[in-house]
Tab-separated table of C-alpha atoms and ligand atoms in Angstrom:
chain	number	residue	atom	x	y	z
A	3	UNK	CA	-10.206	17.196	-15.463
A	4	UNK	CA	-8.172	17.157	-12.389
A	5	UNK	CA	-9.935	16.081	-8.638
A	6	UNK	CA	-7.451	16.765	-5.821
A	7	UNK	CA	-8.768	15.008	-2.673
A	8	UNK	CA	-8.812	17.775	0.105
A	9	UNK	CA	-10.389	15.583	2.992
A	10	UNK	CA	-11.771	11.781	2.963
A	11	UNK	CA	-12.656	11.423	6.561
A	12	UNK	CA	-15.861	10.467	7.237
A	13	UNK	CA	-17.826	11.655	10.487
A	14	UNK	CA	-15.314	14.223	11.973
A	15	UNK	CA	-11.866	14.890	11.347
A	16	UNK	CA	-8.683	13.692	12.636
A	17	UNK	CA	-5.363	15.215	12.948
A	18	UNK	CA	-4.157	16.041	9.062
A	19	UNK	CA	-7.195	14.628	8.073
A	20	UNK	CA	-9.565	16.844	7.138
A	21	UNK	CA	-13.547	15.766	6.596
A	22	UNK	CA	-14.949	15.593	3.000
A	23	UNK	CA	-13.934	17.666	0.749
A	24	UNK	CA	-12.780	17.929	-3.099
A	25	UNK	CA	-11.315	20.537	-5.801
A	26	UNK	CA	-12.382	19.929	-9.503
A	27	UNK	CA	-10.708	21.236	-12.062
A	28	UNK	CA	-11.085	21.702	-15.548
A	29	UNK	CA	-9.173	24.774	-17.525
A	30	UNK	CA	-9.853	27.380	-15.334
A	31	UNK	CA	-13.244	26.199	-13.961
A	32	UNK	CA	-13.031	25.281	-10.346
A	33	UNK	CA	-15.958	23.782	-8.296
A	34	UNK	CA	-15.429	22.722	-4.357
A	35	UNK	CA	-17.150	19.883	-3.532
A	36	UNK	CA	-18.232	19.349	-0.379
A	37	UNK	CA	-16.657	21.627	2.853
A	38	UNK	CA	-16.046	19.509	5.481
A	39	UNK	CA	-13.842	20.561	8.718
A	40	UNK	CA	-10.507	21.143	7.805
A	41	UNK	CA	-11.425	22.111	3.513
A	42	UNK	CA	-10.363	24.926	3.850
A	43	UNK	CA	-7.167	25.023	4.990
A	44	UNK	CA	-6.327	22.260	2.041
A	45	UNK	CA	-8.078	24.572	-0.390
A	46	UNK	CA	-6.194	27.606	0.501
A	47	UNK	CA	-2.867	25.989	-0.049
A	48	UNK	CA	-3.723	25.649	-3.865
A	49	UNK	CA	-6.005	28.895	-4.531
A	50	UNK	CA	-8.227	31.442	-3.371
A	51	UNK	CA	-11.616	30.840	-2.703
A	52	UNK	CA	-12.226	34.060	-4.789
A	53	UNK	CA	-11.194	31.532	-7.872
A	54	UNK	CA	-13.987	28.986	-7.427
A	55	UNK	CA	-16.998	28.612	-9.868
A	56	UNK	CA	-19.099	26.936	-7.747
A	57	UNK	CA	-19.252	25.118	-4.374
A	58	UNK	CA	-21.480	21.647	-4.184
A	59	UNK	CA	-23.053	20.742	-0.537
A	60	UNK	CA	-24.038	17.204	-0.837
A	61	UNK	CA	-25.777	17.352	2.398
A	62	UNK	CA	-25.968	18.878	5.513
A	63	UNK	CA	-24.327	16.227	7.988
A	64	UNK	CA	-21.344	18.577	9.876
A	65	UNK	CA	-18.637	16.888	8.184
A	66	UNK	CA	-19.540	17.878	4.809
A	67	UNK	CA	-20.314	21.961	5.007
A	68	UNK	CA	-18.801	23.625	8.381
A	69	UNK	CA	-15.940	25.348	6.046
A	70	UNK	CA	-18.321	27.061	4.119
A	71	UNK	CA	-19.636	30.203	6.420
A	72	UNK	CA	-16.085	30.763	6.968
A	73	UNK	CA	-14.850	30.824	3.169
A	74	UNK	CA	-17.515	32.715	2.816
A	75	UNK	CA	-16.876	35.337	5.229
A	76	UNK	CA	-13.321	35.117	3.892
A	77	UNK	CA	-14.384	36.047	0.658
A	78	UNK	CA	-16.979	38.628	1.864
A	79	UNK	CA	-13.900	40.506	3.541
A	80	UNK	CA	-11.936	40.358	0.485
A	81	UNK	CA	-14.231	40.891	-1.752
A	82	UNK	CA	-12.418	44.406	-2.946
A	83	UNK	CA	-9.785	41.693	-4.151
A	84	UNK	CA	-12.394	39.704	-6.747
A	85	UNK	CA	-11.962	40.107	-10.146
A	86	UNK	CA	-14.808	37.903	-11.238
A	87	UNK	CA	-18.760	36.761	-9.971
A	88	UNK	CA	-19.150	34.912	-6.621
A	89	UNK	CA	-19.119	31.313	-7.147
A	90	UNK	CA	-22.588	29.215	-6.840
A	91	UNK	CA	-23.268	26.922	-4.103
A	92	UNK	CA	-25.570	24.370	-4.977
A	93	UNK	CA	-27.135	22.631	-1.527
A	94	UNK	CA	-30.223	20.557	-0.485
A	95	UNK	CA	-33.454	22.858	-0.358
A	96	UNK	CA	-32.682	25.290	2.545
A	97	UNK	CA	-28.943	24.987	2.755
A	98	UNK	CA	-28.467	28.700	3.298
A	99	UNK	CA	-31.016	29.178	5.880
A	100	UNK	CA	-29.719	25.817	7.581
A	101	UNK	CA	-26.427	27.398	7.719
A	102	UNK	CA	-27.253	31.239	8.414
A	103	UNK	CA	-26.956	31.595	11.797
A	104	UNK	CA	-23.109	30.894	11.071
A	105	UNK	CA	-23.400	33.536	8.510
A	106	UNK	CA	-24.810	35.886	10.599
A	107	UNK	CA	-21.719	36.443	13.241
A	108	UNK	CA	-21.134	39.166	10.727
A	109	UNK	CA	-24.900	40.828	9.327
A	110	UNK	CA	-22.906	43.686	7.418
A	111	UNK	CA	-20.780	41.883	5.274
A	112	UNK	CA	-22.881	40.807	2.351
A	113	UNK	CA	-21.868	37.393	1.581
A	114	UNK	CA	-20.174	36.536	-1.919
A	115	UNK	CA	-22.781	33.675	-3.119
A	116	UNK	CA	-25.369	32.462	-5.658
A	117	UNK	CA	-27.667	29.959	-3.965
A	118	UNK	CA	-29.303	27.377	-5.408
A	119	UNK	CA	-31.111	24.532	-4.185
A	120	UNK	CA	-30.547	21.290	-5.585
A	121	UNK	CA	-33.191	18.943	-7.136
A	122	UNK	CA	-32.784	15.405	-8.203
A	123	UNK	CA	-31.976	14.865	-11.957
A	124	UNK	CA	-31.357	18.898	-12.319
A	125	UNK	CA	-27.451	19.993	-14.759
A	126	UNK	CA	-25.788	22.928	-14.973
A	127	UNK	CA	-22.557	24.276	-17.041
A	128	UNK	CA	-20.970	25.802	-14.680
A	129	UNK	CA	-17.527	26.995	-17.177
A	130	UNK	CA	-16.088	23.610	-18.550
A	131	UNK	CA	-18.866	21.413	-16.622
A	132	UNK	CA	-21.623	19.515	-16.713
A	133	UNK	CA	-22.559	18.719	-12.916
A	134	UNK	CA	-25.686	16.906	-12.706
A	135	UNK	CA	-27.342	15.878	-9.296
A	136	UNK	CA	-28.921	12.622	-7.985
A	137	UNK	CA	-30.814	12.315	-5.463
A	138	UNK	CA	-29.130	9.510	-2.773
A	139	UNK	CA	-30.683	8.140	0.339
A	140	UNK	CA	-28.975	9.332	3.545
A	141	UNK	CA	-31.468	9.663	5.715
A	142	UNK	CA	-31.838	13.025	4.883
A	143	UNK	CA	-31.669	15.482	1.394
A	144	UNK	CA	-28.161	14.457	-0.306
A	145	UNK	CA	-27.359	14.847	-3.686
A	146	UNK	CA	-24.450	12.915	-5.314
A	147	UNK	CA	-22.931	14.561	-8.310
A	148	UNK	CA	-21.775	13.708	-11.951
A	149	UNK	CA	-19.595	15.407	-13.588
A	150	UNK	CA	-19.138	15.581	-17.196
A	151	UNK	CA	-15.203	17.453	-18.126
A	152	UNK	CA	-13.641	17.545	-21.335
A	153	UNK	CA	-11.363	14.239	-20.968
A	154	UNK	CA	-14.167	11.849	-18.773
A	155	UNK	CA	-16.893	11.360	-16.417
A	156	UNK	CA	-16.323	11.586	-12.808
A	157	UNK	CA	-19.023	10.462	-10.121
A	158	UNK	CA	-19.415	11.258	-6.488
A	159	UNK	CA	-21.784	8.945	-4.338
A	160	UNK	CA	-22.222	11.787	-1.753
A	161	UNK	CA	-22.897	9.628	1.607
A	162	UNK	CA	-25.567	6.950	1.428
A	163	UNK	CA	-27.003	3.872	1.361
A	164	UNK	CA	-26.360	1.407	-1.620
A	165	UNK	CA	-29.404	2.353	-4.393
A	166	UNK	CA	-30.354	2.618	-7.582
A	167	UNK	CA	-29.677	6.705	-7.458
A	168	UNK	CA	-25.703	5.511	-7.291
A	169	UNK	CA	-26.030	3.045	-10.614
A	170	UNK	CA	-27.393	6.042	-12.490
A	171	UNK	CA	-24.687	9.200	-11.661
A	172	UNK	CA	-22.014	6.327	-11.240
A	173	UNK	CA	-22.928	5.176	-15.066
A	174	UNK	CA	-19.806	4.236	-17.239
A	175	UNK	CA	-18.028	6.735	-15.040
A	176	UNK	CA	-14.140	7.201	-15.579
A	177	UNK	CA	-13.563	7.818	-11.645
A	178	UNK	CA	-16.191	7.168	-9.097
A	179	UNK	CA	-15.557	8.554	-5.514
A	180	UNK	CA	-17.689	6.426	-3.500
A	181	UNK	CA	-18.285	6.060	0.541
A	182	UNK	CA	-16.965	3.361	2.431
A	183	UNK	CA	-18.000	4.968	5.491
A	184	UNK	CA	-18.376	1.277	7.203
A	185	UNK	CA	-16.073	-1.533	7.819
A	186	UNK	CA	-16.513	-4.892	5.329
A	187	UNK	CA	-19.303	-6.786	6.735
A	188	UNK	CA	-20.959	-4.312	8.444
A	189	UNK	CA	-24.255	-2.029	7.818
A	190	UNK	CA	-26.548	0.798	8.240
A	191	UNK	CA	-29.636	2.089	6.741
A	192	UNK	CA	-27.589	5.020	5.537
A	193	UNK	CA	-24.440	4.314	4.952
A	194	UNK	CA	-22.146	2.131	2.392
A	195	UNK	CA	-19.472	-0.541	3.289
A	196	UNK	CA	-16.634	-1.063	1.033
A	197	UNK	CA	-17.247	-3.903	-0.432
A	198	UNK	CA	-20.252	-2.603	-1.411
A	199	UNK	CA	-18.891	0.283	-2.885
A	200	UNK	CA	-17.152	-1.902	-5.013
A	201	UNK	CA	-20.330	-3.939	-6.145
A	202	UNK	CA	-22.033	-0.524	-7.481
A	203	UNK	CA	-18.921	0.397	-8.921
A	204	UNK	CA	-19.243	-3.035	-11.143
A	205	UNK	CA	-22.271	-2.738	-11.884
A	206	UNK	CA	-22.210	0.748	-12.901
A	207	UNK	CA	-19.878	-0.212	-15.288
A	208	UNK	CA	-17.142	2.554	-13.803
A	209	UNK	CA	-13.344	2.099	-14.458
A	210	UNK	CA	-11.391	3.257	-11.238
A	211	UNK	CA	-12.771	3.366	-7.763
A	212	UNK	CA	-11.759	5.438	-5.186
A	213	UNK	CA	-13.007	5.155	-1.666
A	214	UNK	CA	-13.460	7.637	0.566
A	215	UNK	CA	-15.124	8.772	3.930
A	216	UNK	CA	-13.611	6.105	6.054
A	217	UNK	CA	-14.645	6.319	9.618
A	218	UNK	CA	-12.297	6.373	11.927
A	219	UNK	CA	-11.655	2.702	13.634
A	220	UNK	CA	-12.273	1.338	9.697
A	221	UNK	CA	-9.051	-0.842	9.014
A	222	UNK	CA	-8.555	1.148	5.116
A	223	UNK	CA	-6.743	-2.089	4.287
A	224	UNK	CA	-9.601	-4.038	4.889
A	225	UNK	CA	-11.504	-2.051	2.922
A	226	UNK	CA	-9.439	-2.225	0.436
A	227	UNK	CA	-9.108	-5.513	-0.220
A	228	UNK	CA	-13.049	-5.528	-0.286
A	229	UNK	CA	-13.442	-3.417	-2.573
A	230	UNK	CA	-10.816	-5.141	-5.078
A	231	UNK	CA	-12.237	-8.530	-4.860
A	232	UNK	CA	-16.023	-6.531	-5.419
A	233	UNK	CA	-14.556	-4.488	-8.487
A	234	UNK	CA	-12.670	-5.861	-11.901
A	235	UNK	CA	-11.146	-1.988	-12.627
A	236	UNK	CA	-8.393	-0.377	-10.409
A	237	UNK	CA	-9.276	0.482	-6.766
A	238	UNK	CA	-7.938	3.152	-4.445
A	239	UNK	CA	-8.272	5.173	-1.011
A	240	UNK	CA	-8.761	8.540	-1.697
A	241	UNK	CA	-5.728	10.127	0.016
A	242	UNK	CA	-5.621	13.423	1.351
A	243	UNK	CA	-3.814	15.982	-1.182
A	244	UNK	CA	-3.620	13.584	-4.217
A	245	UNK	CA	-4.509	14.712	-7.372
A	246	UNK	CA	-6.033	12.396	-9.765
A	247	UNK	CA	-6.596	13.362	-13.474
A	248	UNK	CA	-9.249	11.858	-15.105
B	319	ZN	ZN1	-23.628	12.157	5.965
C-alpha cells in the first residue's frame, strides 16, 4: 500500500500547501481521503479522478471537502471518458446534502457518485481494502479511518481530540497519520497537540508516526521533537507530495 500526502495543512491552505488530503493505493484500488482546498490540483498531477474507488470525507470542517463538488463536476463532464463505476464517497450522515448547493451550480449534469453515510465501527472492501470507520470527537460527526492493504495497517486520526476512538483504529497500526493541529503545550476541546499525537501513537502500539494538519504559526520542528520524545517508533511530518509505502 502506497499513501502519497496531497495536503497536510490544517485550517486553510497556504501557498503550495494544500489542506488535507491523501491518495491510497493498493494495486489498482485508489481511495482519496479527505478533499481539502488545493486536493485536487495534487491529485490530478498523478491520475484522473475517473480512476478513484472511493473518496473518504472525514468531516465537514472546509479544509477537509471543498475539492470535492468540483472533482465531481469534473468527472460529471467527462463522464463519456469513464471506463469503470463512479467511485463511493463515504461522509458523515448528510454529507451530500451539506455539500449540494455546490453541486447544484450545474442541476443537469448528473453527478458521478455513490453516497454513503458513515457510521462508527461500519468496513467495507472497497477493491484491495478494508477501510473501517471510527467515530472521533471533533466537535462535530468525524470519522477517522483504518485501513487494512495487503502489506500493513494504516490509520488516519481524522481531526480530533485525544480519545479512546484513536487507540482503537490506531491499533498496532504500521503508519498512523495523526493531527497535530496545535503547538506542544497547548489545547482545545477538539483538537490534538503533537506531543500528544505521539502519546496515542505509543499507546496504540503503532510503528511510524506521521503528523499532519499543522496550523499555520505551529513551529513543525517543535512539534517534532514532541512527538519523538512522546513516541519510541520513527516520527515524521507528513510532507506535501511524499509517498510513503507501507
Ligand atoms: Zn476539523
Amino acid at each position: 500500500m502506497e499513501v502519497t500526502v496531497l495536503g497536510s495543512r490544517g485550517g486553510y491552505p497556504l501557498p503550495g500547501e494544500p489542506c488535507s488530503g491523501y491518495l491510497v493505493e493498493e494495486g489498482t484500488t485508489r481511495v482519496w481521503v479527505d478533499a481539502g482546498a488545493g486536493t485536487l490540483d495534487a491529485l490530478l498531477r498523478r491520475m484522473d479522478p475517473w480512476s478513484l474507488d472511493a473518496v473518504w470525507i472525514s468531516h465537514l470542517h472546509p479544509d477537509h471537502w471543498t475539492d470535492l463538488p468540483i472533482a465531481l463536476h469534473r468527472m460529471a463532464v467527462t463522464a463519456d471518458l469513464a471506463d469503470r463505476p463512479a467511485p463511493v464517497v463515504f461522509g458523515p450522515p448528510g454529507w451530500d446534502e451539506a455539500i449540494g448547493v455546490a453541486l447544484q451550480a450545474y442541476p443537469e449534469a448528473r453527478m458521478p457518485y455513490r453516497a454513503v453515510h458513515l457510521t462508527d465501527g461500519a468496513s467495507f472492501d472497497v477493491g484491495d481494502l478494508h477501510l473501517t470507520g471510527h467515530a472521533v470527537e471533533h466537535g462535530c460527526p468525524a470519522f477517522g479511518l483504518r485501513v487494512q492493504g495487503a502489506g500493513g495497517v494504516l490509520a488516519y486520526s481524522a481531526d480530533t481530540r485525544p480519545c479512546d476512538a484513536v487507540g482503537y483504529l490506531a491499533a498496532g497500526a504500521d503508519l498512523f497519520l495523526c493531527e497535530a493541529t496545535l503547538s506542544p503545550g497547548t489545547s482545545n476541546p477538539i483538537s490534538t497537540n503533537a506531543e500528544e499525537a505521539g502519546q496515542l501513537a505509543s499507546a496504540a502500539g503503532v510503528d511510524r508516526l506521521l503528523l499532519t494538519h499543522l496550523l499555520e504559526g505551529v513551529d513543525p520542528d517543535r512539534s517534532l521533537d514532541a512527538a519523538v520524545r512522546s513516541h519510541d517508533g520513527p516520527v515524521e511530518l507528513a510532507r506535501p507530495r511524499d509517498t510513503h509505502v507501507v
